[in-house]
Tab-separated table of C-alpha atoms in Angstrom:
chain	number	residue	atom	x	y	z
Q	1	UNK	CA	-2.754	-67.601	-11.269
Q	2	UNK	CA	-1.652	-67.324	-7.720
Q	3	UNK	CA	-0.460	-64.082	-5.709
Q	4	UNK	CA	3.286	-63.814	-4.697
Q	5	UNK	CA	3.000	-63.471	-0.757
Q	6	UNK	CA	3.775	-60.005	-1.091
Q	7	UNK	CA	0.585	-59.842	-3.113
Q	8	UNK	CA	2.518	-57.350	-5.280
Q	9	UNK	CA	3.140	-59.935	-9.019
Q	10	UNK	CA	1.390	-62.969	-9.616
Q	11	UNK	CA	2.938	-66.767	-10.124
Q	12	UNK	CA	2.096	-69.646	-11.353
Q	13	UNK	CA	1.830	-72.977	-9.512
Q	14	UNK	CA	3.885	-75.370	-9.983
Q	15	UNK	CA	2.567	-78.567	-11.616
Q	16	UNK	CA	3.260	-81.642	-9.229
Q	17	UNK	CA	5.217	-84.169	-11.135
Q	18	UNK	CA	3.973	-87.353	-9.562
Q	19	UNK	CA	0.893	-88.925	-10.580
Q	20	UNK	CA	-1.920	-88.724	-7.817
Q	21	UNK	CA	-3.709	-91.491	-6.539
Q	22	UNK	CA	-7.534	-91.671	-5.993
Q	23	UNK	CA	-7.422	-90.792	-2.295
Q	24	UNK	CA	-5.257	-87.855	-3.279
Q	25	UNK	CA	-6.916	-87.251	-6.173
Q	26	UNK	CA	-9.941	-86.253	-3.851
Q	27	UNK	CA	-7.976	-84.341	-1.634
Q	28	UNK	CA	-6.299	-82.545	-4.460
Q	29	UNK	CA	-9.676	-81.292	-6.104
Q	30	UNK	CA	-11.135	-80.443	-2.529
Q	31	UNK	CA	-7.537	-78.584	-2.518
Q	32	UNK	CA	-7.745	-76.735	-5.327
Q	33	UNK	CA	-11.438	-75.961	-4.585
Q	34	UNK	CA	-10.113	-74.200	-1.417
Q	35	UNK	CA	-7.089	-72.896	-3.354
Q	36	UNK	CA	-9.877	-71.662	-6.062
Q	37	UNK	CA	-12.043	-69.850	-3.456
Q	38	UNK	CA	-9.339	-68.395	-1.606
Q	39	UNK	CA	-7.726	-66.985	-4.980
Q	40	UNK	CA	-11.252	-65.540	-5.694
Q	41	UNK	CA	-11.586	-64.174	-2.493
Q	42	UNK	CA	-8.637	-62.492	-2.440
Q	43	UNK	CA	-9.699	-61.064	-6.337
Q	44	UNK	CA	-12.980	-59.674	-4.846
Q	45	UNK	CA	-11.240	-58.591	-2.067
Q	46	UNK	CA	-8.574	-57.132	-3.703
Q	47	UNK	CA	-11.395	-55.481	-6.592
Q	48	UNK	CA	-13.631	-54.462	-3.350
Q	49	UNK	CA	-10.669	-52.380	-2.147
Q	50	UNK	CA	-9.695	-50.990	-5.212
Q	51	UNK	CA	-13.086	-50.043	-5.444
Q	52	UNK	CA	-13.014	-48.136	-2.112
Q	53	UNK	CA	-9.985	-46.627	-3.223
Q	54	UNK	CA	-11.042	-45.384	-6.041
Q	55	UNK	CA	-13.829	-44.143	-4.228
Q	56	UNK	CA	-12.238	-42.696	-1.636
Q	57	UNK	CA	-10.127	-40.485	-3.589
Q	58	UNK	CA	-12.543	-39.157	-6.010
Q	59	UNK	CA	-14.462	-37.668	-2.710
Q	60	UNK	CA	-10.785	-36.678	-1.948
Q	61	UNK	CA	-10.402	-34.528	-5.093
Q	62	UNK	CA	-14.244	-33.407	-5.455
Q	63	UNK	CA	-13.818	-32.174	-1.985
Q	64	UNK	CA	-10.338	-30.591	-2.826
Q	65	UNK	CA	-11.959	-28.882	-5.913
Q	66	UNK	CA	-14.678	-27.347	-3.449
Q	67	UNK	CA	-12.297	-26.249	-1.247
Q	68	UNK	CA	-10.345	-24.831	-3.809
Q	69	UNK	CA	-13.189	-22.824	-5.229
Q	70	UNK	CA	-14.245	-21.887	-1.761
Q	71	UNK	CA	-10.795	-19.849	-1.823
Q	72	UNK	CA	-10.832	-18.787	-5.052
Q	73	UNK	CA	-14.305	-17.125	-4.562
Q	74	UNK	CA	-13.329	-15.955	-0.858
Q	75	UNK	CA	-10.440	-14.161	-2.636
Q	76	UNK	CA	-12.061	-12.995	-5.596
Q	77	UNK	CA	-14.657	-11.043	-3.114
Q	78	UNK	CA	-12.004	-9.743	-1.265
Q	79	UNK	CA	-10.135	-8.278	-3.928
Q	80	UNK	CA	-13.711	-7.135	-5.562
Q	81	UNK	CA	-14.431	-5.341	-2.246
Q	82	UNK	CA	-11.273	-3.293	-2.319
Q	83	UNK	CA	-11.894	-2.357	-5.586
Q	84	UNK	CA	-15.351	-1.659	-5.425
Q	85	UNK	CA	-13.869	0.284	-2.314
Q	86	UNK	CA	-11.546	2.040	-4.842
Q	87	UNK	CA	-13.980	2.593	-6.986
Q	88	UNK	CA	-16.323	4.647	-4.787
Q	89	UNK	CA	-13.359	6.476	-3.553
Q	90	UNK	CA	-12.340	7.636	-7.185
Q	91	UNK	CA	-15.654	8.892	-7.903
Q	92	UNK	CA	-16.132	10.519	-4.496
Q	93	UNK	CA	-12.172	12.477	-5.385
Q	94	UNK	CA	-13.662	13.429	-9.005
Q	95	UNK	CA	-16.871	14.880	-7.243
Q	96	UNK	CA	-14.594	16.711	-4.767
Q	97	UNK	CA	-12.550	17.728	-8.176
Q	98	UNK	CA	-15.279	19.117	-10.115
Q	99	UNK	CA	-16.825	21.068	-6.675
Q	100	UNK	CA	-13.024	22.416	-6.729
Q	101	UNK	CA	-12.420	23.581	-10.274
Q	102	UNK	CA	-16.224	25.227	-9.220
Q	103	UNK	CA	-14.832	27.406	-6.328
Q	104	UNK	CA	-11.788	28.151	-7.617
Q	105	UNK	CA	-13.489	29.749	-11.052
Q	106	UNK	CA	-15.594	31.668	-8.844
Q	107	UNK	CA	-12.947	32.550	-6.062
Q	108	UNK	CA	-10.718	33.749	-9.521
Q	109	UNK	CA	-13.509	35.680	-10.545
Q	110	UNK	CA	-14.140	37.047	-7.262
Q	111	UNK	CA	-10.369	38.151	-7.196
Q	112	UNK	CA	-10.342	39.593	-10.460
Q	113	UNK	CA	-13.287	41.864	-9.621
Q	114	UNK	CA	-11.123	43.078	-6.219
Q	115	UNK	CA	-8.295	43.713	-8.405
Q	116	UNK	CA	-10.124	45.819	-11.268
Q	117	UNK	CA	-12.041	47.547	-7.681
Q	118	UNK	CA	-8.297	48.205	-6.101
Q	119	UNK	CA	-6.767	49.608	-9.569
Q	120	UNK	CA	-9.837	51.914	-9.178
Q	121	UNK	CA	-9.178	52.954	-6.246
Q	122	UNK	CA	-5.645	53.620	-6.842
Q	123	UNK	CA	-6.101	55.891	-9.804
Q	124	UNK	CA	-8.745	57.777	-7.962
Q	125	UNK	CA	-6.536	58.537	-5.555
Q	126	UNK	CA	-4.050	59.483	-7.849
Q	127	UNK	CA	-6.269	61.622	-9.362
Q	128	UNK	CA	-6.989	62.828	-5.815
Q	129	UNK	CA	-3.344	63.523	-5.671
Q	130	UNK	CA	-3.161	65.201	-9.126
Q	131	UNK	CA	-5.821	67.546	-8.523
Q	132	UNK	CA	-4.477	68.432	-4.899
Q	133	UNK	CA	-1.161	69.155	-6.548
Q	134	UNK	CA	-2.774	71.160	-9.228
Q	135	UNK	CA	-4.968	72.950	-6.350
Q	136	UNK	CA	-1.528	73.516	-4.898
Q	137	UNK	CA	-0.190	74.908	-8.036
Q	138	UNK	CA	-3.149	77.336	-8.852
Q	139	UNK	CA	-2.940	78.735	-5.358
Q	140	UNK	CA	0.417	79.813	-5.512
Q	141	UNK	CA	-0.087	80.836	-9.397
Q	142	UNK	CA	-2.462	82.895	-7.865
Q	143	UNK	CA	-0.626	84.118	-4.485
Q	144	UNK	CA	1.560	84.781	-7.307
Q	145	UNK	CA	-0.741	86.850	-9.259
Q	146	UNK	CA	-1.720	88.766	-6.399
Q	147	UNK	CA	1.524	89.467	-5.763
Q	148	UNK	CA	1.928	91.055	-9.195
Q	149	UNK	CA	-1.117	92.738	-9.252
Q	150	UNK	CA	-0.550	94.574	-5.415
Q	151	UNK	CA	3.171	95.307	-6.796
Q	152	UNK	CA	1.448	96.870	-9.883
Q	153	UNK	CA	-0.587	98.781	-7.754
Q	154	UNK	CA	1.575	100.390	-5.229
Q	155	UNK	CA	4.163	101.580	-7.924
């Protein structure tokens, strides 16, 4: 089987259709002979290449495949950092939370006790405010009385 020159589908060779004389006989075999070794040259060669091919672009794809997983691990630790970043951040807010519902309990407290304090002031001074009215009340009850009783005693 012999290449096309384009190398790309083999063809036959045609069969000669005169008879070959000794002397061309000879020069026939030592023909083919060349014809043989040059078609298995070009096999190996052609298989040697293929070979290198081959080769060639399995390193291709192995080293694709690494640099593919170089990327996918480059981005898988750079979206793991931000949220291990988030992380951290969500625990430090729920720490700052609970220190928050802490202060504000107390500050509530704290306000409640001010209020109960003021409402005790207020009514003391109401009282206060009472009792000086009532002071003001007896006095003239008794400015009153007084009155009576000096009227009672000069008629």
């Amino acid at each position: 089987m012999v290449l096309s020159p384009d190398m790309s589908s083999p063809r036959r060779p045609q069969a000669r259709a005169r008879v070959n004389s000794s002397s061309e006989t000879h020069r026939s075999d030592v023909q083919s002979g060349s014809l043989e070794s040059s078609l298995l040259r070009l096999v190996n060669d052609h298989q040697n290449t293929a070979l290198r091919l081959r080769e060639h672009t399995e390193k291709s794809k192995k080293e694709a495949i690494k640099s593919a997983s170089r990327v996918s691990d480059l981005l898988v630790e750079a979206v793991n950092g931000d949220v291990e970043e988030c992380f951290v951040n969500e625990k430090r807010i729920e720490v700052e939370i609970r220190a928050l519902k802490t202060t504000i309990k107390r500050f509530a407290k704290q306000t409640d006790l001010w209020l109960a304090s003021t409402h005790a002031i207020n009514n003391a001074i109401k009282e206060i405010g009472d009792f000086e009215n009532w002071m003001k009340t007896m006095e003239l009850d008794c400015k009153s009385i007084t009155a009576a009783i000096s009227n009672i005693h000069q008629s």
